[in-house]
GROMACS .gro file of C-alpha atoms in nm:
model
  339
    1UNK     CA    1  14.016 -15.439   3.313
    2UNK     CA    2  13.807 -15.702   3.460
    3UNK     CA    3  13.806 -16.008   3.222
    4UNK     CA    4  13.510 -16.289   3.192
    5UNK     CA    5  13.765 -16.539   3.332
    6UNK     CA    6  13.810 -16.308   3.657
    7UNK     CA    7  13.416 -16.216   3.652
    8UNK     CA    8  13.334 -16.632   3.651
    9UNK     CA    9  13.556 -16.669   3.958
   10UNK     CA   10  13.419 -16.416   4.143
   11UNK     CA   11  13.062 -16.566   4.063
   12UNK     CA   12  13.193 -16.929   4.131
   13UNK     CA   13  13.042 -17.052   3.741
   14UNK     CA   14  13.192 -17.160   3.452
   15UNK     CA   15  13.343 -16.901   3.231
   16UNK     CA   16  13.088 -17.051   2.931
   17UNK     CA   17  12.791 -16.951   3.126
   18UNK     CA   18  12.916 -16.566   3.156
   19UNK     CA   19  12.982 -16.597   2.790
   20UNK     CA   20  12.630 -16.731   2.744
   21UNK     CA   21  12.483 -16.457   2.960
   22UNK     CA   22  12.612 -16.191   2.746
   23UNK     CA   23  12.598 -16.390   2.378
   24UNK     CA   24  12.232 -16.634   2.412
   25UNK     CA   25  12.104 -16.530   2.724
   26UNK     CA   26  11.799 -16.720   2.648
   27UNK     CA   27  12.040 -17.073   2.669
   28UNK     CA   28  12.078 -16.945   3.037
   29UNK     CA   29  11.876 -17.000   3.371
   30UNK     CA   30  11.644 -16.641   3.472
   31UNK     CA   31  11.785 -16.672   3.804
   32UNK     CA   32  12.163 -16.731   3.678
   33UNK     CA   33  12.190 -16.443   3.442
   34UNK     CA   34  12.016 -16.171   3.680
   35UNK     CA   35  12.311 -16.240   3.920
   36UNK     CA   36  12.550 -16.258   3.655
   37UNK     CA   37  12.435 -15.941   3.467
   38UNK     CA   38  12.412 -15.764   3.831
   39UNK     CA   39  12.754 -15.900   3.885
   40UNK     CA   40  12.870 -15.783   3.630
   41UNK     CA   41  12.692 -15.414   3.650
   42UNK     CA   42  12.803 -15.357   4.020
   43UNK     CA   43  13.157 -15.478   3.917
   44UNK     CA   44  13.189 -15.231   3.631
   45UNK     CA   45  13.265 -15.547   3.402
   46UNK     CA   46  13.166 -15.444   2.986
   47UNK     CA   47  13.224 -15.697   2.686
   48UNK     CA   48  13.487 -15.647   2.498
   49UNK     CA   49  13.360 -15.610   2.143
   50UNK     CA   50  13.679 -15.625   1.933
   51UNK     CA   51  13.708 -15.976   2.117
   52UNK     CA   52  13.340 -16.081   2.083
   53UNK     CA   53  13.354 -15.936   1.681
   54UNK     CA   54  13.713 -16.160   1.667
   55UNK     CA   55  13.555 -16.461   1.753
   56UNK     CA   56  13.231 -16.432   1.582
   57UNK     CA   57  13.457 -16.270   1.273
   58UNK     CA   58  13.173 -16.011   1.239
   59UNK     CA   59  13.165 -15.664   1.383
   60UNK     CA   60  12.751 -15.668   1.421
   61UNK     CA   61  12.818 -15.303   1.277
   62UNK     CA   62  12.704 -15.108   0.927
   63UNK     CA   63  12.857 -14.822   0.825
   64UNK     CA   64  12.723 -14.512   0.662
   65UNK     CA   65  12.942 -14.348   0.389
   66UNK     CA   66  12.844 -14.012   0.374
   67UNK     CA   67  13.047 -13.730   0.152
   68UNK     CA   68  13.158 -13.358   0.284
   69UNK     CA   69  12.987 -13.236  -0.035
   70UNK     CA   70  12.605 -13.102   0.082
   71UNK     CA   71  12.486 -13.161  -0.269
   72UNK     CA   72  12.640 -13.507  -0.354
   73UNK     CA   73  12.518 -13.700  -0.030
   74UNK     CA   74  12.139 -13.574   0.109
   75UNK     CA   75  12.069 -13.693   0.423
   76UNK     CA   76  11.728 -13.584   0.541
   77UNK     CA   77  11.609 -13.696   0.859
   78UNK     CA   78  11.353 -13.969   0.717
   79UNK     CA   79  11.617 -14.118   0.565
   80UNK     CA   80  11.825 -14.171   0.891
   81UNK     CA   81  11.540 -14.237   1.101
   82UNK     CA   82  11.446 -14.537   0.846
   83UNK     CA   83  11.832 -14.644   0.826
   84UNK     CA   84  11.844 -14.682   1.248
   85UNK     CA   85  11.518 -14.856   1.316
   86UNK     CA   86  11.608 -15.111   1.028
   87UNK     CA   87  11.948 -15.143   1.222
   88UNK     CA   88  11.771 -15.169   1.535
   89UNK     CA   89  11.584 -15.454   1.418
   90UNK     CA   90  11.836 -15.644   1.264
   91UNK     CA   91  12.048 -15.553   1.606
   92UNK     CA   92  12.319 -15.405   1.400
   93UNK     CA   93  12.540 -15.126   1.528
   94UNK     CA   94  12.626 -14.816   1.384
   95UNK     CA   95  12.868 -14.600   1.225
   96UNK     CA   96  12.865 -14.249   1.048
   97UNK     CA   97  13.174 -14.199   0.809
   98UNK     CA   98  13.173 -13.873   0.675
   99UNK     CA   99  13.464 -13.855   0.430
  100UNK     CA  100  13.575 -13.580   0.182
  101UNK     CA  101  13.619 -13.611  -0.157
  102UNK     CA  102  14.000 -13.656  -0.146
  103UNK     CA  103  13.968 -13.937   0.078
  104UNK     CA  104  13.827 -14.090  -0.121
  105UNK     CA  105  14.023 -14.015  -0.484
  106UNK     CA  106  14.320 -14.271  -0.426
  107UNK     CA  107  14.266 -14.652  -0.434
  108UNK     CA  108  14.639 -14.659  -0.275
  109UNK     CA  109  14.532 -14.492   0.046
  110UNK     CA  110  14.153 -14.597   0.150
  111UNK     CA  111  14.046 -14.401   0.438
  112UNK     CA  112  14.016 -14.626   0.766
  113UNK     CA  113  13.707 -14.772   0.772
  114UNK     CA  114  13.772 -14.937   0.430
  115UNK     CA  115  14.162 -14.994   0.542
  116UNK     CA  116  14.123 -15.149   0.908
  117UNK     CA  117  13.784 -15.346   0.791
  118UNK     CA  118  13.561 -15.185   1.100
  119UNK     CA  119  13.206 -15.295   0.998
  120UNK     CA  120  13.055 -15.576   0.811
  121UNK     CA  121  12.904 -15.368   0.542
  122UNK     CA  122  12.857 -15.032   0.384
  123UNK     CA  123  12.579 -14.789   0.295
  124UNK     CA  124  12.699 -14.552   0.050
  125UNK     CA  125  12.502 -14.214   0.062
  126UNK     CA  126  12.719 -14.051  -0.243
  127UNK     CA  127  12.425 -14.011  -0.529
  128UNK     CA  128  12.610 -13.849  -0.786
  129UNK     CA  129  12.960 -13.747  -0.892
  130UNK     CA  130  13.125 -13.972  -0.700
  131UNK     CA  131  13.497 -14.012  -0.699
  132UNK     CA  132  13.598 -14.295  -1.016
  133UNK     CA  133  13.828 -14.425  -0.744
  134UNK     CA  134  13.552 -14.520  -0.492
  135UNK     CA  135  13.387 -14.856  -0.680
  136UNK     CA  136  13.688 -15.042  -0.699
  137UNK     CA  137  13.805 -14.873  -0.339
  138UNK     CA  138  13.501 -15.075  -0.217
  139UNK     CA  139  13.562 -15.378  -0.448
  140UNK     CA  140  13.935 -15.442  -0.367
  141UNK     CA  141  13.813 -15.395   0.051
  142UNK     CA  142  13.575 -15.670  -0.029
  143UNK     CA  143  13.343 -15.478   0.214
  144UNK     CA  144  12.945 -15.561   0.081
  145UNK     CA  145  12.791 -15.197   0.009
  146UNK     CA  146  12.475 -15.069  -0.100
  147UNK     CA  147  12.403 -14.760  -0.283
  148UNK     CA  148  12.089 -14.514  -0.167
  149UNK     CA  149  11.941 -14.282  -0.402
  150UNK     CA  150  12.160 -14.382  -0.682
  151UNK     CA  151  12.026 -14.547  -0.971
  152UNK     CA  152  12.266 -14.836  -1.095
  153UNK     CA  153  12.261 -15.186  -1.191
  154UNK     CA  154  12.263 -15.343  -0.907
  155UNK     CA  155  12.316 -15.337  -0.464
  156UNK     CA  156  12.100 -14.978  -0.496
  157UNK     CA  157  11.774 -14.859  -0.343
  158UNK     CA  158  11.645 -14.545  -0.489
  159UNK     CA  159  11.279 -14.350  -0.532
  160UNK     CA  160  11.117 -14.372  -0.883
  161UNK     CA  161  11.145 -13.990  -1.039
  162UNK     CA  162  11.005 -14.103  -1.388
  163UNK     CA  163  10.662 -14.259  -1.274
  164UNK     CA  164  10.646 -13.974  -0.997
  165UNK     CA  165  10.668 -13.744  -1.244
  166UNK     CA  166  10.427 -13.867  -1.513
  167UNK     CA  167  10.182 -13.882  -1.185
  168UNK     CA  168  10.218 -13.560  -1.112
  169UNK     CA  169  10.168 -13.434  -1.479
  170UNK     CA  170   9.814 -13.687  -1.518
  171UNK     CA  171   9.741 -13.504  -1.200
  172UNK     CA  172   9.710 -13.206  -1.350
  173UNK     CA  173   9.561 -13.326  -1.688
  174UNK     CA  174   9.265 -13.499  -1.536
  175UNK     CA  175   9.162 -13.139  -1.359
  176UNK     CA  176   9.125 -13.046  -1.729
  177UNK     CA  177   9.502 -12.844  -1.740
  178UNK     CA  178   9.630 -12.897  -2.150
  179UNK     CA  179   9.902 -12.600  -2.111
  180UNK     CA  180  10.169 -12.692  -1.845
  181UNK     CA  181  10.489 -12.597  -1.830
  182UNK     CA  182  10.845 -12.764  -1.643
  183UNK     CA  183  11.101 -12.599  -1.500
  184UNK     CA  184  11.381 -12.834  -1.493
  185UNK     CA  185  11.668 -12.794  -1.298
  186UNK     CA  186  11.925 -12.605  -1.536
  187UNK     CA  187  11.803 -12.411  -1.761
  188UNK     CA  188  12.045 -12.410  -1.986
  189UNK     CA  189  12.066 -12.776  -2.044
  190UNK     CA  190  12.005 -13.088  -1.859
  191UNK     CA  191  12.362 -13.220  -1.670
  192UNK     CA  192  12.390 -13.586  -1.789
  193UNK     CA  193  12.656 -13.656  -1.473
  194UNK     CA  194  12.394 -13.502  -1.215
  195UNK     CA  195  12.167 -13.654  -1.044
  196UNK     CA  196  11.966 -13.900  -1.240
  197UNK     CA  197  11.635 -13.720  -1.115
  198UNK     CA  198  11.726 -13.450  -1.345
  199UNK     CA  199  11.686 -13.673  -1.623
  200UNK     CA  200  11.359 -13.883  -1.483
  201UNK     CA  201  11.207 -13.598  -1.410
  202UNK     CA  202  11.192 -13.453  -1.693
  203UNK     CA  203  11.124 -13.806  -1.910
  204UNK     CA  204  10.849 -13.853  -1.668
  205UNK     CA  205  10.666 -13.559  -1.747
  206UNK     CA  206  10.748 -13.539  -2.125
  207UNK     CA  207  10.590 -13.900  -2.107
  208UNK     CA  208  10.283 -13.767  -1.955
  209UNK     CA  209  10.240 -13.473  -2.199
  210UNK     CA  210  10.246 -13.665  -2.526
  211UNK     CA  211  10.033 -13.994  -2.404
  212UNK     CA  212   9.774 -13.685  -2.370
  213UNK     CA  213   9.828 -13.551  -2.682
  214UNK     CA  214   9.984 -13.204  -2.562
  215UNK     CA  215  10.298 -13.038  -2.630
  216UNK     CA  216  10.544 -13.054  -2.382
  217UNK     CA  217  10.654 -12.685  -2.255
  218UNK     CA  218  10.975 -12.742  -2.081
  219UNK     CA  219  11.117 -12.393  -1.947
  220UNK     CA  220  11.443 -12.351  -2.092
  221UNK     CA  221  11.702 -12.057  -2.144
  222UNK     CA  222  12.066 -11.977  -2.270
  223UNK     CA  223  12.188 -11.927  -1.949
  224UNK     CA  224  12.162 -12.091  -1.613
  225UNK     CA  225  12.051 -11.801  -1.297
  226UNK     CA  226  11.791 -11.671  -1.098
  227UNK     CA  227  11.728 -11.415  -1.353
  228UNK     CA  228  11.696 -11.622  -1.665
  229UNK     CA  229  11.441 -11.847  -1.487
  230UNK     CA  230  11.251 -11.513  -1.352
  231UNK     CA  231  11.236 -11.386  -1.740
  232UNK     CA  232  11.169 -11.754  -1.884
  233UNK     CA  233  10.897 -11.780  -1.602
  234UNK     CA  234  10.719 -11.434  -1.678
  235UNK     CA  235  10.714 -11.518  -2.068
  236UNK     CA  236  10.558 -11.841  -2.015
  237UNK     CA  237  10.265 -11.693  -1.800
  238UNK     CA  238  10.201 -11.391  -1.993
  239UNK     CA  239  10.007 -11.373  -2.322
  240UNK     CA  240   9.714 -11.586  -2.445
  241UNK     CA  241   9.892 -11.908  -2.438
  242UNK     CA  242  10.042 -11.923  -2.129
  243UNK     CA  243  10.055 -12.192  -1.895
  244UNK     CA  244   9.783 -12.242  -1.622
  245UNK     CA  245   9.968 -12.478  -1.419
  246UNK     CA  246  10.340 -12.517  -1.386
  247UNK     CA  247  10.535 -12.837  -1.198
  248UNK     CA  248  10.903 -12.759  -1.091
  249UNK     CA  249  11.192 -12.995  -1.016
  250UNK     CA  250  11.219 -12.961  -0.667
  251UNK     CA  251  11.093 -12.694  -0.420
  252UNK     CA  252  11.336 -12.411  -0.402
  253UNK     CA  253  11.224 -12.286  -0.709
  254UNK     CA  254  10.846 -12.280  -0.610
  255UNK     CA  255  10.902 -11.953  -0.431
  256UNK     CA  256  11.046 -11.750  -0.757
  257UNK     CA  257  10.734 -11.892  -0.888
  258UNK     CA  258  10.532 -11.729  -0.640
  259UNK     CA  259  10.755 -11.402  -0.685
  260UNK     CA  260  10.674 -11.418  -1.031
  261UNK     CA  261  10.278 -11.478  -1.020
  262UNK     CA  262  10.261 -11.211  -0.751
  263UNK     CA  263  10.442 -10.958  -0.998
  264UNK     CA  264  10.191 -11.086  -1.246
  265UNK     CA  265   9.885 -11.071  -1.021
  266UNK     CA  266   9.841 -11.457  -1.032
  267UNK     CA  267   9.670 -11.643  -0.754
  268UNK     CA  268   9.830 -11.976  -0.682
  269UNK     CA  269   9.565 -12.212  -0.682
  270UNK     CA  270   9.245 -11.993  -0.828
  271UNK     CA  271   9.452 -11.888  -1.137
  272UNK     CA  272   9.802 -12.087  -1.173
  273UNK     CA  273   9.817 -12.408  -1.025
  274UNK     CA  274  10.202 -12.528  -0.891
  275UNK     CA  275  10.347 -12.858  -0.825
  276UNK     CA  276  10.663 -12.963  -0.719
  277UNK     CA  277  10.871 -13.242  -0.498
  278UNK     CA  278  10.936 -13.197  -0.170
  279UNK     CA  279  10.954 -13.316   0.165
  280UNK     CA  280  10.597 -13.341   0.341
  281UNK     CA  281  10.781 -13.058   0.627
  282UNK     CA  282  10.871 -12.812   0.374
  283UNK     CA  283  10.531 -12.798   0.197
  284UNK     CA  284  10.473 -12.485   0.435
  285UNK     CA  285  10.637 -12.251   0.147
  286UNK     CA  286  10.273 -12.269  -0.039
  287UNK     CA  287  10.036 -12.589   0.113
  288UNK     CA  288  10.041 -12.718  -0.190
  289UNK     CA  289  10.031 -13.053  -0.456
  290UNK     CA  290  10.385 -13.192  -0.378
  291UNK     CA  291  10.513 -13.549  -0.492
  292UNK     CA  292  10.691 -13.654  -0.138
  293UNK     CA  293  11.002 -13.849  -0.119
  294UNK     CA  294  10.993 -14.229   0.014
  295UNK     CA  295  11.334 -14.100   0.227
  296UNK     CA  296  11.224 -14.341   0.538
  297UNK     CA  297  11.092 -14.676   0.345
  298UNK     CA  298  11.456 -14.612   0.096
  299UNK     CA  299  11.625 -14.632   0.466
  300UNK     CA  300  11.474 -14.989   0.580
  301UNK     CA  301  11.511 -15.053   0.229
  302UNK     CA  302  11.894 -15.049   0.230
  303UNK     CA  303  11.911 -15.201   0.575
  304UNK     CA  304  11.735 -15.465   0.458
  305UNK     CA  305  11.944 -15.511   0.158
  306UNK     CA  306  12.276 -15.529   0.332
  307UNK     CA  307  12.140 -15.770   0.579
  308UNK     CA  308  12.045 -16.008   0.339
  309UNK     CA  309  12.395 -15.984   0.191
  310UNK     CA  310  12.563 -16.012   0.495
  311UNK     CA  311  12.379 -16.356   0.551
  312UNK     CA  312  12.535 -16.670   0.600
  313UNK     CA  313  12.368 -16.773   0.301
  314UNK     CA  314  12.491 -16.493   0.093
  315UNK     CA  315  12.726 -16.522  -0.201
  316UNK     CA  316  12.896 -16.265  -0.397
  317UNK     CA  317  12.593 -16.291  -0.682
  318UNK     CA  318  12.482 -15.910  -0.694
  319UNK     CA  319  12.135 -15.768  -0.572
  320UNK     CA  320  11.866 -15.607  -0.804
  321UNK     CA  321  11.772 -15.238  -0.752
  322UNK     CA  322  11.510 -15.201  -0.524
  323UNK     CA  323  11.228 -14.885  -0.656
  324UNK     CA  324  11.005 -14.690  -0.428
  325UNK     CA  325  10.760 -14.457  -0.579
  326UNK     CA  326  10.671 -14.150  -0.426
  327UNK     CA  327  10.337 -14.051  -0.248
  328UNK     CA  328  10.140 -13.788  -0.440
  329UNK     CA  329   9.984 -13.497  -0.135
  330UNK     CA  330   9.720 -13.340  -0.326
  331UNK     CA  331   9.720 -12.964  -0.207
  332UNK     CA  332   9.523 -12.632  -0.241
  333UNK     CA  333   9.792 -12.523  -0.518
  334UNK     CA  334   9.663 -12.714  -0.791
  335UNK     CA  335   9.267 -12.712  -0.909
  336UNK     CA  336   9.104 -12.681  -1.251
  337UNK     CA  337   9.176 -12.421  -1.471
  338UNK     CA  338   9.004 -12.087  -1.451
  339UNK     CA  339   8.753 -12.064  -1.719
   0.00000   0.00000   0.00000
């Protein structure tokens, strides 16, 4: 393999100006680096990157931490999209981890790109039930990591359910709505070790409801299926006081909402308006009022984050949570009350 050394003799220059030409080109004559980078190209000569990251003692690399588990680690494409063109900016590589949950359950056997110290920092994508063992995994590899769409303390970046909530219920109180209804995500009860959107969610619009003055009618049952919600749905949009607008936690439900208000004759829109949060591509299901996720600004977000702690100026002081709210798309779904 063709070293710098070798590639300087061939060129008749000082090994320091390859090394320029490659590291701060801009310290090095135009007409000197063209013939060294062409050099260099027709020779089939590469940098060696474990040797450059050696000497610099940084890898110019991020990491993405990313669970097995579909509903513990979401990674839309927003998200990603947001995550490389921060990294682009910052010129920072990158690397996609995707780990199980059992890699990540001992603290005596950290999978290897905790173990070998690969990258310079971490972005955890692991939102909710992650493994106990996995704080102090990333503690003891004294690797800096920041957490997306996970609400904590500190070195996090996540999207604000409990104002995007309360939003979405005013939105639907100033078109004159005073019986609406929330269909959380269990029915059953709320899971205080889920995500913390069940929670905000649900706080958000509870908030909304009794600033107005109006009852909160969250849709609950004893058990937890597709059939309890299509019962609890059909009794809360039958009978004189039923609910002329509904808002459900996230968009899968919003079609056994339209099951249920075609089996009742309802037009969404005209005579039940619906709400929900989803991504602005999905809002094909019905074209209507969704709250839609910052996923791309949370990216940069946490790029930017990292960077900052992987400055030279950086100490081991940790970072305050960074909030995003969501952008309210006002839809065809949701309009004043029929009379």
């Amino acid at each position: 393999m063709l070293t710098q050394a070798q590639l300087a003799q061939r060129l008749g220059v000082d090994r320091s100006t390859v090394s320029l030409c490659f590291n701060q080109p801009q310290r090095v004559k135009v007409a000197t680096r063209q013939r060294v980078l062409q050099t260099a190209r027709d020779l089939g000569y590469r940098p060696n990157a474990a040797a450059r990251a050696t000497k610099r003692g940084s890898f110019q690399a991020v990491g993405l931490l990313q669970t097995t588990h579909k509903f513990r680690g979401y990674l839309p494409t927003p998200l990603l999209e947001g995550i490389q063109d921060a990294l682009a900016e910052h010129d920072l590589a990158f690397m996609l981890a995707k780990l199980p949950d059992a890699d990540l359950s001992q603290t005596a056997d950290p999978p290897r790109i905790l173990a070998e110290r690969m990258v310079d920092g971490l972005l955890v994508n692991y939102t909710h039930h992650a493994p106990p063992a996995l704080t102090p995994m990333l503690h003891d590899a004294g690797v800096p990591a920041v957490w997306i769409n996970t609400k904590r303390a500190e070195d996090c970046v996540y999207p604000d359910n409990l104002d995007a909530a309360d939003r979405l219920t005013r939105h639907l109180i100033d078109l004159g709505h005073r019986r609406i209804g929330y269909l959380p995500a269990h029915l059953a009860a709320v899971d205080p070790d889920g995500h913390f959107s069940h929670l905000d969610r649900l706080a958000g619009y509870q908030h909304a409801m009794q600033q107005a003055g109006l009852p909160p009618r969250v849709i609950t049952a004893d058990r937890d299926d597709d059939r309890a919600r299509h019962e609890r749905l059909r009794a809360a949009l039958t009978g004189p006081d039923a609910c002329t607008a509904l808002i459900v936690y996230f968009s899968g439900f919003a079609r056994l909402v339209l099951d249920v208000a075609r089996d009742l004759d309802l037009r969404v829109g005209p005579d039940l308006s619906l709400a929900t949060f989803a991504l602005q591509d999905t809002n094909h299901l019905f074209g209507g009022t969704i709250m839609v996720p910052p996923h791309y600004e949370l990216g940069r977000a946490a790029v930017r984050m990292l960077h900052r702690r992987l400055g030279p100026a950086a100490g081991d002081e940790p970072t305050p949570p960074v909030v995003l709210p969501y952008r309210l798309h006002v839809g065809h779904s949701t309009r004043p009350p029929p009379a």
